[in-house]
């Protein structure tokens, strides 16, 4: 949820840290801070706001020193205040720490440290790390790191700078990656933190500690035993994280979908065969994910049942501790995640793995924790998704799901898949109707989205986009449930979006539209077929294979949410209170 970065090298640290934090800001963006080491002392500058704003106010990038750490925060413990921003210092200002995760036993540690005479400056759980390091610093940095990690409960990745100019990091259930450059080292929560400077990375494992001292790197575990990890070359192109000609990353990513769905469909023969074999031979299949990725899981379940005759159970990752508590050992759990770091998804995977299940993963970040613990993974190949709202990663997941299903049904979808790219291009090009609808809806307070069958997950996904980006109450409803309750909500000021392509669900959904219209609500149809019942019609292309409609239905909803966010002066890339990667429970 937060981004952390450390640098020790031949260049001035502060401008590099600010640049890295800007690139990782999507992970959390309520406060910013940097600590640098220079001339035997540690300086800290921090405050609330976004990276560029705080840098402008505090001139962070002008701080001296070639060693430093930095952080962008997504508040968990303690409000959004300057004091709660990281880095946090120990009492003697001899150590400063940045942290991502949650220290579950921070209250007892804080009490113990307070009794021992330590004074706390913030309300955060993270600050205990700095004080613990100070307590254990007597025998040097190595011992301080080991003893501190042994006292912490919860999930964390942290990086500390010490008064001798050493930087050190540790990880437990939160990612931490070392960037190895020609002229220095980085310790970061994300490869994007250093990709501009080096594509050589060392991925730390759970329970690893690293120390960069005198320009040499040392990695060992919590028992002090040295561990060796290979240097991996990271493949992503840096250009991908720039906005280019677009006003926002989200808009760029919506537009990129015509290409990303094609990339997602291309897979290595051997890996996809292994993936499909494991899936086809499993006794039971479970599919899990969170948020948008869970909506992909719902569509995957439908596709598997219809075309591959495989019955699967979908489980929202946050519910898995109950739903996956007892599964057979020869099960397969398919996890879907853009980031590969979502804590709830990791929990589901560990739970299933511990019971002997095989883990198959659909992921965008192939260097992520989930990719490292799965039995086989397929990449959506979308490139970095920076906007907090999942857009291209969702359609990438769908394109990949269609590809997997096509394998399982021995090519039954192959011809139809060719029409994706053109269809998506057409949807993206015809934004005028979305703009008109956005204009009508800009002050509305309640939006309902209705769809049946494979369109129901898109009703859920559209509602999620509208809540997340436009801060409006939006609800996805299975259209058949209308008369069982939601019809009571239909009145003059409600807007209802019907997901209604011309497939076997069309007639029933049109009947619902009439029922809604009769109650005075405004009806918007997303369909390839015009109908008089719609007050507004958003046209989508006609597709040969009806199961592919979700991919063209969701794009107008993404655009609508984006336009409504702009109308409300909300930043579509950084929705309030949210972070891209939810690495805490
Ligand atoms: O990285 P993941 O796919 O595991 O993330 C899961 C959700 O947190 C994510 O889809 C979230 O719901 C999005 N911000 C929705 O746009």
Coordinates of C-alpha atoms and ligand atoms in Angstrom, one line a residue:
X1 CA 0.0 0.0 0.0
X2 CA 2.9 2.3 0.6
X3 CA 6.0 2.6 -1.5
X4 CA 9.4 2.4 0.0
X5 CA 12.8 3.1 -1.6
X6 CA 16.4 3.2 -0.4
X7 CA 19.5 4.3 -2.4
X8 CA 23.2 4.1 -1.7
X9 CA 25.5 5.0 -4.5
X10 CA 27.7 7.5 -6.3
X11 CA 25.0 10.0 -7.1
X12 CA 23.0 12.5 -4.9
X13 CA 20.2 10.4 -3.4
X14 CA 17.4 12.9 -2.9
X15 CA 16.6 13.7 -6.6
X16 CA 16.7 10.0 -7.3
X17 CA 14.4 9.1 -4.4
X18 CA 11.9 11.8 -5.4
X19 CA 11.9 10.5 -8.9
X20 CA 11.4 6.9 -7.7
X21 CA 8.6 7.9 -5.4
X22 CA 6.8 9.7 -8.2
X23 CA 6.9 6.5 -10.2
X24 CA 5.6 4.4 -7.4
X25 CA 3.1 6.9 -6.1
X26 CA 0.1 4.8 -7.3
X27 CA 0.9 2.5 -4.4
X28 CA -0.2 5.1 -1.8
X29 CA -0.3 8.8 -2.0
X30 CA -1.4 10.7 1.1
X31 CA 2.1 11.7 2.4
X32 CA 5.7 11.7 1.3
X33 CA 9.0 11.8 3.1
X34 CA 12.7 11.3 2.6
X35 CA 15.7 10.9 4.9
X36 CA 19.3 11.4 3.7
X37 CA 22.6 10.7 5.3
X38 CA 25.3 13.3 4.9
X39 CA 28.3 14.4 7.0
X40 CA 27.6 12.0 9.8
X41 CA 24.0 13.0 10.3
X42 CA 20.5 12.0 9.1
X43 CA 18.1 14.7 7.8
X44 CA 14.4 14.1 7.4
X45 CA 11.8 16.1 5.4
X46 CA 8.2 14.9 5.2
X47 CA 4.7 16.1 4.8
X48 CA 1.2 15.4 3.6
X49 CA 0.3 15.6 -0.1
X50 CA 1.5 14.1 -3.4
X51 CA 5.1 13.8 -4.3
X52 CA 5.5 16.8 -6.5
X53 CA 3.6 19.1 -4.1
X54 CA 5.5 18.0 -1.0
X55 CA 8.8 18.3 -2.9
X56 CA 7.9 21.8 -4.0
X57 CA 7.1 22.8 -0.5
X58 CA 10.0 21.2 1.3
X59 CA 12.7 21.2 -1.5
X60 CA 13.3 17.5 -0.8
X61 CA 15.2 16.9 -4.0
X62 CA 17.8 19.5 -2.8
X63 CA 18.7 17.5 0.3
X64 CA 22.4 16.6 0.5
X65 CA 23.9 13.1 0.6
X66 CA 24.4 10.1 -1.5
X67 CA 22.5 7.7 0.8
X68 CA 18.9 7.9 1.6
X69 CA 15.4 6.4 2.0
X70 CA 12.0 7.6 0.9
X71 CA 8.3 6.7 1.3
X72 CA 4.8 7.5 0.0
X73 CA 2.1 6.6 2.5
X74 CA -1.4 5.1 2.5
X75 CA -2.5 5.6 6.0
X76 CA -3.5 2.6 8.1
X77 CA -2.5 3.5 11.7
X78 CA -2.8 7.2 12.5
X79 CA -4.3 10.0 10.4
X80 CA -2.9 11.7 7.4
X81 CA -0.6 14.2 9.2
X82 CA 2.9 15.5 8.7
X83 CA 4.0 13.6 11.9
X84 CA 2.6 10.3 10.7
X85 CA 4.4 10.6 7.4
X86 CA 7.5 8.4 7.1
X87 CA 10.5 8.3 7.6
X88 CA 10.2 7.8 11.4
X89 CA 13.3 8.4 13.5
X90 CA 14.5 6.8 16.7
X91 CA 15.0 9.0 19.8
X92 CA 18.6 10.0 19.0
X93 CA 18.0 10.7 15.3
X94 CA 20.6 8.1 14.6
X95 CA 18.3 5.8 12.6
X96 CA 15.3 6.5 10.2
X97 CA 12.9 4.0 8.9
X98 CA 10.3 3.7 6.1
X99 CA 7.8 0.8 6.3
X100 CA 5.1 -0.8 4.2
X101 CA 2.6 -3.2 5.9
X102 CA 1.2 -3.5 9.4
X103 CA 3.0 -4.3 12.7
X104 CA 0.3 -6.2 14.6
X105 CA 2.0 -6.1 18.0
X106 CA 2.9 -2.4 17.8
X107 CA 0.9 -1.5 20.9
X108 CA 2.7 -3.9 23.2
X109 CA 6.0 -2.9 21.7
X110 CA 5.3 0.8 22.1
X111 CA 4.3 0.3 25.7
X112 CA 7.5 -1.7 26.4
X113 CA 9.6 0.9 24.6
X114 CA 7.9 3.8 26.4
X115 CA 8.5 2.2 29.8
X116 CA 12.2 1.9 28.7
X117 CA 12.3 5.7 28.1
X118 CA 11.6 6.0 24.4
X119 CA 9.5 8.9 23.2
X120 CA 7.2 8.5 20.2
X121 CA 6.5 11.3 17.7
X122 CA 3.7 9.7 15.7
X123 CA 0.6 7.6 16.0
X124 CA 1.9 5.0 13.6
X125 CA 2.6 1.3 14.1
X126 CA 5.8 1.8 11.9
X127 CA 7.6 4.0 14.4
X128 CA 8.3 1.1 16.7
X129 CA 10.7 -0.3 14.1
X130 CA 13.0 2.7 14.4
X131 CA 13.0 2.5 18.2
X132 CA 13.6 -1.3 18.2
X133 CA 16.6 -0.8 15.9
X134 CA 17.9 1.8 18.3
X135 CA 17.6 -0.6 21.2
X136 CA 19.5 -3.4 19.4
X137 CA 22.0 -1.2 17.7
X138 CA 24.8 -1.8 20.2
X139 CA 26.2 -4.8 18.3
X140 CA 25.9 -3.2 14.9
X141 CA 23.4 -2.9 12.1
X142 CA 23.4 -6.7 11.3
X143 CA 22.4 -7.6 14.9
X144 CA 19.9 -4.7 15.1
X145 CA 18.1 -5.9 12.0
X146 CA 17.9 -9.5 13.1
X147 CA 16.8 -8.7 16.7
X148 CA 14.2 -6.2 15.5
X149 CA 12.7 -8.6 12.9
X150 CA 12.4 -11.2 15.6
X151 CA 10.3 -8.9 17.7
X152 CA 7.9 -7.8 14.9
X153 CA 4.6 -9.6 14.3
X154 CA 2.5 -8.8 11.2
X155 CA 3.5 -8.1 7.7
X156 CA 6.2 -5.7 6.7
X157 CA 8.9 -4.5 4.4
X158 CA 11.1 -1.8 5.8
X159 CA 14.2 0.1 4.9
X160 CA 16.4 1.9 7.4
X161 CA 19.3 4.3 7.2
X162 CA 21.8 4.3 10.0
X163 CA 24.1 7.0 11.3
X164 CA 27.1 5.2 9.8
X165 CA 25.6 5.6 6.3
X166 CA 24.5 1.9 6.0
X167 CA 21.1 1.2 4.5
X168 CA 19.3 -2.1 5.4
X169 CA 16.0 -3.7 4.5
X170 CA 13.9 -6.6 5.6
X171 CA 10.8 -8.3 4.3
X172 CA 8.1 -10.4 5.7
X173 CA 4.9 -10.9 3.6
X174 CA 5.5 -7.6 1.8
X175 CA 7.6 -7.2 -1.3
X176 CA 11.1 -5.9 -1.3
X177 CA 13.4 -5.9 -4.3
X178 CA 17.0 -4.8 -4.7
X179 CA 18.0 -2.9 -7.8
X180 CA 21.7 -3.5 -8.7
X181 CA 23.1 -0.5 -10.7
X182 CA 26.6 0.1 -11.9
X183 CA 27.0 2.9 -9.4
X184 CA 24.9 1.9 -6.5
X185 CA 22.1 -0.1 -5.0
X186 CA 18.4 0.4 -4.6
X187 CA 16.0 -1.3 -2.1
X188 CA 12.5 -0.8 -3.3
X189 CA 8.9 -2.1 -2.9
X190 CA 8.5 -2.2 -6.6
X191 CA 10.7 -2.6 -9.7
X192 CA 9.3 0.7 -11.0
X193 CA 11.2 2.4 -8.2
X194 CA 14.5 1.7 -9.9
X195 CA 13.8 0.6 -13.5
X196 CA 14.9 3.9 -14.8
X197 CA 18.4 3.3 -13.4
X198 CA 18.8 -0.4 -13.7
X199 CA 17.0 -3.5 -15.0
X200 CA 19.0 -5.8 -12.7
X201 CA 17.1 -7.0 -9.7
X202 CA 17.4 -9.3 -6.7
X203 CA 14.0 -10.5 -5.4
X204 CA 14.2 -10.9 -1.7
X205 CA 12.3 -13.8 -0.2
X206 CA 10.1 -13.8 2.9
X207 CA 12.3 -13.6 6.0
X208 CA 15.3 -12.0 4.2
X209 CA 17.4 -9.1 5.4
X210 CA 19.7 -7.1 3.2
X211 CA 22.5 -4.6 4.1
X212 CA 24.2 -2.2 1.7
X213 CA 27.4 -1.2 3.4
X214 CA 30.5 0.2 1.8
X215 CA 28.8 -0.3 -1.6
X216 CA 28.6 -4.1 -1.1
X217 CA 25.4 -6.1 -0.7
X218 CA 24.8 -8.7 1.9
X219 CA 21.7 -10.9 2.2
X220 CA 20.9 -13.2 5.1
X221 CA 17.8 -14.6 6.9
X222 CA 16.4 -13.8 10.3
X223 CA 18.8 -16.4 11.8
X224 CA 21.7 -14.6 10.3
X225 CA 22.5 -17.4 7.7
X226 CA 23.7 -15.9 4.4
X227 CA 21.3 -16.5 1.5
X228 CA 22.0 -16.2 -2.2
X229 CA 19.5 -15.0 -4.8
X230 CA 20.2 -14.7 -8.5
X231 CA 20.3 -11.3 -10.2
X232 CA 17.3 -11.2 -12.5
X233 CA 16.9 -9.0 -15.6
X234 CA 13.6 -7.1 -15.4
X235 CA 11.9 -6.9 -18.8
X236 CA 9.5 -4.0 -18.7
X237 CA 10.1 -1.0 -20.8
X238 CA 10.3 2.3 -18.8
X239 CA 8.4 4.2 -21.5
X240 CA 5.3 2.3 -20.5
X241 CA 4.9 4.2 -17.3
X242 CA 4.8 7.7 -18.9
X243 CA 1.4 9.3 -19.7
X244 CA 2.5 10.3 -23.1
X245 CA -0.1 12.5 -24.9
X246 CA -2.9 11.6 -22.4
X247 CA -4.1 13.7 -19.6
X248 CA -4.2 10.8 -17.2
X249 CA -2.7 7.3 -16.9
X250 CA -6.3 5.9 -16.7
X251 CA -7.2 7.4 -20.0
X252 CA -4.1 6.1 -21.6
X253 CA -4.7 2.7 -20.2
X254 CA -8.3 2.7 -21.5
X255 CA -7.1 3.6 -24.9
X256 CA -4.3 1.0 -24.9
X257 CA -6.8 -1.9 -24.6
X258 CA -7.0 -2.4 -28.3
X259 CA -3.4 -3.5 -28.2
X260 CA -3.2 -5.1 -24.7
X261 CA -6.0 -7.6 -25.4
X262 CA -4.0 -8.9 -28.3
X263 CA -0.9 -9.2 -26.3
X264 CA -2.7 -11.0 -23.5
X265 CA -4.0 -13.5 -26.0
X266 CA -0.4 -14.4 -27.0
X267 CA 1.1 -17.1 -24.8
X268 CA 4.0 -19.4 -24.7
X269 CA 2.8 -22.8 -26.0
X270 CA 4.5 -24.9 -23.3
X271 CA 3.3 -22.8 -20.3
X272 CA -0.3 -22.5 -21.4
X273 CA -0.4 -26.3 -22.1
X274 CA 0.8 -27.0 -18.6
X275 CA -1.7 -24.6 -17.2
X276 CA -4.6 -26.1 -19.1
X277 CA -3.5 -29.7 -18.3
X278 CA -3.5 -28.9 -14.6
X279 CA -6.9 -27.2 -14.9
X280 CA -8.5 -30.0 -17.0
X281 CA -7.2 -32.8 -14.7
X282 CA -8.1 -31.2 -11.3
X283 CA -10.8 -32.9 -9.2
X284 CA -12.2 -29.6 -8.1
X285 CA -11.5 -26.1 -9.4
X286 CA -11.7 -22.9 -7.4
X287 CA -11.2 -19.4 -8.8
X288 CA -10.3 -16.5 -6.6
X289 CA -9.5 -12.8 -6.9
X290 CA -10.3 -9.4 -5.4
X291 CA -12.2 -6.4 -6.8
X292 CA -12.0 -6.3 -10.5
X293 CA -10.0 -9.5 -10.7
X294 CA -12.9 -11.3 -8.9
X295 CA -15.2 -10.1 -11.7
X296 CA -12.8 -11.8 -14.1
X297 CA -13.1 -14.9 -12.0
X298 CA -16.9 -14.8 -12.4
X299 CA -16.5 -14.7 -16.2
X300 CA -13.9 -17.5 -16.1
X301 CA -16.4 -19.7 -14.2
X302 CA -19.0 -19.1 -16.9
X303 CA -16.6 -19.8 -19.8
X304 CA -15.3 -23.0 -18.2
X305 CA -18.8 -24.3 -17.6
X306 CA -20.1 -23.4 -21.1
X307 CA -17.2 -24.4 -23.3
X308 CA -14.9 -26.7 -21.4
X309 CA -17.6 -28.5 -19.3
X310 CA -15.5 -27.8 -16.2
X311 CA -17.4 -26.8 -13.1
X312 CA -15.6 -24.3 -10.9
X313 CA -16.4 -22.5 -7.7
X314 CA -15.6 -18.8 -7.4
X315 CA -14.4 -17.4 -4.1
X316 CA -13.9 -13.7 -3.3
X317 CA -10.3 -13.8 -1.9
X318 CA -11.3 -11.8 1.2
X319 CA -13.8 -14.6 2.0
X320 CA -11.4 -17.5 1.3
X321 CA -10.5 -18.2 4.9
X322 CA -14.1 -19.4 5.3
X323 CA -14.8 -20.7 1.8
X324 CA -11.5 -22.6 1.3
X325 CA -11.1 -23.8 4.8
X326 CA -11.5 -27.4 3.7
X327 CA -10.7 -28.5 0.2
X328 CA -9.5 -31.7 -1.4
X329 CA -5.8 -32.0 -2.0
X330 CA -6.2 -32.7 -5.7
X331 CA -7.9 -29.4 -6.3
X332 CA -6.7 -26.5 -8.3
X333 CA -7.0 -22.9 -7.2
X334 CA -6.8 -20.3 -10.0
X335 CA -5.8 -17.0 -8.6
X336 CA -6.3 -13.8 -10.7
X337 CA -4.5 -10.7 -9.8
X338 CA -3.1 -7.7 -11.7
X339 CA -0.4 -6.9 -9.1
X340 CA 0.3 -10.3 -7.8
X341 CA 0.7 -8.7 -4.4
X342 CA -2.9 -8.4 -3.0
X343 CA -2.8 -9.7 0.6
X344 CA -6.2 -11.4 0.4
X345 CA -5.3 -13.3 -2.7
X346 CA -2.0 -14.3 -1.2
X347 CA -3.9 -15.6 1.8
X348 CA -6.2 -17.7 -0.4
X349 CA -3.3 -19.1 -2.2
X350 CA -1.4 -20.1 0.9
X351 CA -4.5 -21.6 2.4
X352 CA -5.2 -23.7 -0.7
X353 CA -1.5 -24.7 -1.1
X354 CA -1.2 -25.8 2.5
X355 CA -4.1 -28.3 1.8
X356 CA -2.2 -29.7 -1.2
X357 CA -3.9 -27.8 -4.0
X358 CA -2.1 -26.7 -7.1
X359 CA -2.0 -23.0 -7.7
X360 CA -2.5 -21.6 -11.2
X361 CA -2.2 -17.8 -11.6
X362 CA -3.3 -15.2 -14.1
X363 CA -1.2 -12.1 -13.3
X364 CA 0.2 -9.0 -14.8
X365 CA 3.2 -8.4 -12.7
X366 CA 5.2 -11.5 -13.3
X367 CA 7.9 -10.6 -10.8
X368 CA 5.3 -10.5 -8.0
X369 CA 5.0 -12.6 -4.8
X370 CA 2.1 -14.6 -6.3
X371 CA 4.0 -15.5 -9.4
X372 CA 6.8 -16.8 -7.2
X373 CA 4.6 -19.2 -5.3
X374 CA 2.3 -20.5 -8.0
X375 CA 2.7 -23.8 -9.8
X376 CA 2.2 -22.2 -13.2
X377 CA 1.3 -18.7 -14.2
X378 CA 0.2 -16.9 -17.3
X379 CA 0.9 -13.2 -17.9
X380 CA -1.7 -10.8 -19.1
X381 CA 1.2 -8.9 -20.7
X382 CA -0.4 -5.6 -20.3
X383 CA 2.6 -3.6 -19.2
X384 CA 2.5 -1.5 -16.1
X385 CA -1.0 -0.3 -15.1
X386 CA -0.5 2.9 -13.1
X387 CA -4.1 4.2 -12.8
X388 CA -5.5 2.8 -9.5
X389 CA -8.7 1.7 -11.3
X390 CA -8.1 -1.6 -13.2
X391 CA -8.9 -1.1 -16.9
X392 CA -6.5 -2.7 -19.3
X393 CA -5.6 -5.4 -16.8
X394 CA -9.3 -6.4 -16.7
X395 CA -9.7 -6.8 -20.4
X396 CA -6.3 -8.4 -20.5
X397 CA -7.5 -11.0 -18.0
X398 CA -10.6 -11.6 -20.1
X399 CA -8.6 -12.0 -23.3
X400 CA -6.4 -14.5 -21.5
X401 CA -9.4 -16.4 -20.1
X402 CA -10.8 -16.6 -23.6
X403 CA -7.5 -18.0 -24.8
X404 CA -7.4 -20.6 -22.0
X405 CA -11.0 -21.6 -22.6
X406 CA -10.3 -21.9 -26.4
X407 CA -7.5 -24.4 -25.6
X408 CA -9.7 -26.4 -23.3
X409 CA -12.5 -26.6 -25.9
X410 CA -10.0 -27.5 -28.6
X411 CA -10.2 -24.3 -30.6
X412 CA -14.0 -23.7 -30.5
X413 CA -13.5 -20.0 -30.0
X414 CA -10.5 -19.4 -32.3
X415 CA -12.2 -17.8 -35.2
X416 CA -14.3 -15.4 -33.1
X417 CA -11.3 -14.3 -31.1
X418 CA -9.9 -12.5 -34.2
X419 CA -12.7 -9.9 -34.0
X420 CA -11.6 -8.5 -30.6
X421 CA -9.1 -5.9 -31.7
X422 CA -11.3 -4.3 -34.3
X423 CA -14.3 -4.3 -32.0
X424 CA -12.4 -2.6 -29.2
X425 CA -11.0 -0.1 -31.6
X426 CA -14.6 0.8 -32.7
X427 CA -15.8 1.1 -29.1
X428 CA -12.9 3.4 -28.1
X429 CA -13.4 5.5 -31.2
X430 CA -17.1 6.1 -30.6
X431 CA -16.9 8.1 -27.4
X432 CA -19.5 10.7 -28.3
X433 CA -22.5 8.8 -26.8
X434 CA -20.6 8.2 -23.6
X435 CA -19.8 11.9 -23.3
X436 CA -23.5 12.8 -23.8
X437 CA -24.6 10.3 -21.2
X438 CA -21.8 11.6 -18.8
X439 CA -23.2 15.1 -19.3
X440 CA -26.7 13.9 -18.3
X441 CA -25.4 11.9 -15.3
X442 CA -22.9 14.3 -13.8
X443 CA -25.1 15.3 -10.8
X444 CA -26.8 12.0 -10.3
X445 CA -26.5 10.3 -6.9
X446 CA -27.6 6.7 -7.7
X447 CA -26.8 4.5 -10.6
X448 CA -27.9 0.9 -11.0
X449 CA -26.4 -1.4 -13.6
X450 CA -28.3 -4.5 -14.7
X451 CA -27.2 -7.5 -16.6
X452 CA -27.9 -11.2 -16.9
X453 CA -25.6 -14.2 -17.2
X454 CA -22.1 -13.2 -18.4
X455 CA -23.2 -9.5 -18.3
X456 CA -23.8 -9.6 -14.6
X457 CA -20.1 -9.5 -13.7
X458 CA -19.8 -6.5 -16.0
X459 CA -22.7 -4.8 -14.1
X460 CA -20.6 -5.4 -10.9
X461 CA -17.4 -4.2 -12.6
X462 CA -19.1 -1.0 -14.0
X463 CA -20.5 -0.2 -10.6
X464 CA -17.0 -0.7 -9.1
X465 CA -15.5 1.7 -11.6
X466 CA -18.2 4.3 -11.0
X467 CA -17.8 4.2 -7.2
X468 CA -14.0 4.2 -7.3
X469 CA -13.5 7.0 -9.9
X470 CA -16.6 9.1 -9.7
X471 CA -17.5 8.7 -6.0
X472 CA -21.1 7.9 -6.8
X473 CA -23.4 5.3 -5.4
X474 CA -23.5 2.6 -8.0
X475 CA -24.8 -1.0 -7.7
X476 CA -24.5 -3.9 -10.1
X477 CA -27.6 -6.1 -10.0
X478 CA -28.5 -9.4 -11.7
X479 CA -31.3 -8.3 -13.9
X480 CA -33.6 -11.1 -12.9
X481 CA -33.5 -10.0 -9.3
X482 CA -35.1 -6.6 -10.1
X483 CA -38.6 -7.6 -9.1
X484 CA -37.3 -9.2 -5.9
X485 CA -36.4 -5.9 -4.4
X486 CA -34.4 -3.3 -6.3
X487 CA -37.5 -2.2 -8.3
X488 CA -38.6 -0.4 -5.2
X489 CA -35.6 2.0 -5.7
X490 CA -36.6 3.1 -9.2
X491 CA -37.9 6.6 -9.4
X492 CA -37.4 9.8 -11.3
X493 CA -33.8 10.6 -10.4
X494 CA -32.3 7.2 -10.7
X495 CA -30.2 6.2 -13.7
X496 CA -30.2 2.6 -14.8
X497 CA -27.6 1.2 -17.2
X498 CA -28.8 -2.0 -19.0
X499 CA -26.0 -4.3 -20.3
X500 CA -28.0 -5.7 -23.1
X501 CA -26.4 -7.0 -26.3
X502 CA -28.5 -8.9 -28.7
X503 CA -28.0 -12.4 -27.3
X504 CA -30.3 -14.8 -25.5
X505 CA -30.6 -12.5 -22.5
X506 CA -31.8 -9.6 -24.7
X507 CA -35.6 -10.1 -24.4
X508 CA -35.8 -10.5 -20.7
X509 CA -33.5 -7.5 -20.1
X510 CA -35.6 -5.3 -22.4
X511 CA -38.7 -6.3 -20.3
X512 CA -36.8 -5.1 -17.2
X513 CA -36.0 -1.9 -19.0
X514 CA -39.7 -1.3 -19.5
X515 CA -40.5 -2.0 -15.9
X516 CA -37.9 0.5 -14.8
X517 CA -38.9 3.2 -17.3
X518 CA -42.5 2.9 -16.1
X519 CA -41.3 4.0 -12.7
X520 CA -39.7 7.2 -14.1
X521 CA -36.0 6.2 -14.0
X522 CA -33.7 7.1 -16.9
X523 CA -32.7 4.0 -18.9
X524 CA -29.4 3.8 -20.7
X525 CA -28.8 0.8 -23.0
X526 CA -25.4 -0.6 -23.8
X527 CA -26.2 -2.7 -26.7
X528 CA -25.5 -3.5 -30.4
X529 CA -29.3 -3.1 -31.0
X530 CA -31.2 0.1 -30.6
X531 CA -34.5 0.0 -28.7
X532 CA -37.1 2.7 -28.0
X533 CA -37.1 1.9 -24.3
X534 CA -33.7 3.4 -24.0
X535 CA -33.5 7.1 -23.1
X536 CA -29.9 7.0 -24.2
X537 CA -28.2 4.3 -26.3
X538 CA -24.5 3.5 -26.2
X539 CA -23.8 1.5 -29.2
X540 CA -21.3 -1.4 -29.1
X541 CA -20.3 -3.5 -32.1
X542 CA -22.1 -6.7 -32.9
X543 CA -20.0 -9.8 -32.1
X544 CA -20.2 -13.3 -33.6
X545 CA -19.5 -14.9 -30.2
X546 CA -21.8 -13.7 -27.5
X547 CA -19.4 -14.7 -24.7
X548 CA -17.0 -11.9 -25.8
X549 CA -19.5 -9.1 -25.2
X550 CA -18.1 -8.3 -21.7
X551 CA -14.9 -7.0 -23.3
X552 CA -16.7 -4.4 -25.4
X553 CA -19.4 -3.6 -22.8
X554 CA -16.9 -2.7 -20.1
X555 CA -15.0 -0.1 -22.1
X556 CA -17.9 2.5 -22.3
X557 CA -18.4 2.0 -18.5
X558 CA -14.7 2.7 -17.9
X559 CA -15.0 5.8 -20.0
X560 CA -18.2 6.9 -18.3
X561 CA -16.5 6.6 -14.9
X562 CA -13.5 8.5 -16.1
X563 CA -15.7 11.3 -17.5
X564 CA -17.8 11.5 -14.4
X565 CA -14.6 11.7 -12.3
X566 CA -13.5 14.7 -14.4
X567 CA -16.9 16.4 -14.0
X568 CA -16.5 16.1 -10.2
X569 CA -12.9 17.4 -10.3
X570 CA -11.7 14.1 -8.9
X571 CA -8.3 12.8 -10.0
X572 CA -9.1 9.6 -11.9
X573 CA -5.5 8.2 -11.5
X574 CA -5.5 8.6 -7.7
X575 CA -9.0 8.0 -6.2
X576 CA -9.3 9.2 -2.6
X577 CA -8.7 6.6 0.1
X578 CA -7.5 3.9 -2.3
X579 CA -4.2 2.4 -3.4
X580 CA -3.4 0.3 -6.4
X581 CA -2.0 -2.6 -4.6
X582 CA -3.8 -3.7 -1.4
X583 CA -1.0 -5.5 0.4
X584 CA -2.6 -5.2 3.9
X585 CA -5.6 -7.1 5.2
Ligands
LIG1 O1 -3.9 -6.4 -8.2 P1 -5.2 -7.1 -8.0 O2 -5.8 -7.5 -9.3 O3 -5.0 -8.3 -7.1 O4 -6.1 -6.1 -7.2 C1 -7.4 -6.5 -6.8 C2 -8.2 -5.3 -6.5 O5 -7.6 -4.6 -5.4 C3 -8.4 -4.3 -7.7 O6 -8.9 -5.0 -8.7 C4 -9.3 -3.1 -7.3 O7 -10.6 -3.6 -7.0 C5 -9.2 -2.1 -8.4 N1 -8.7 -0.8 -7.9 C6 -10.5 -1.9 -9.1 O8 -10.4 -1.0 -10.1

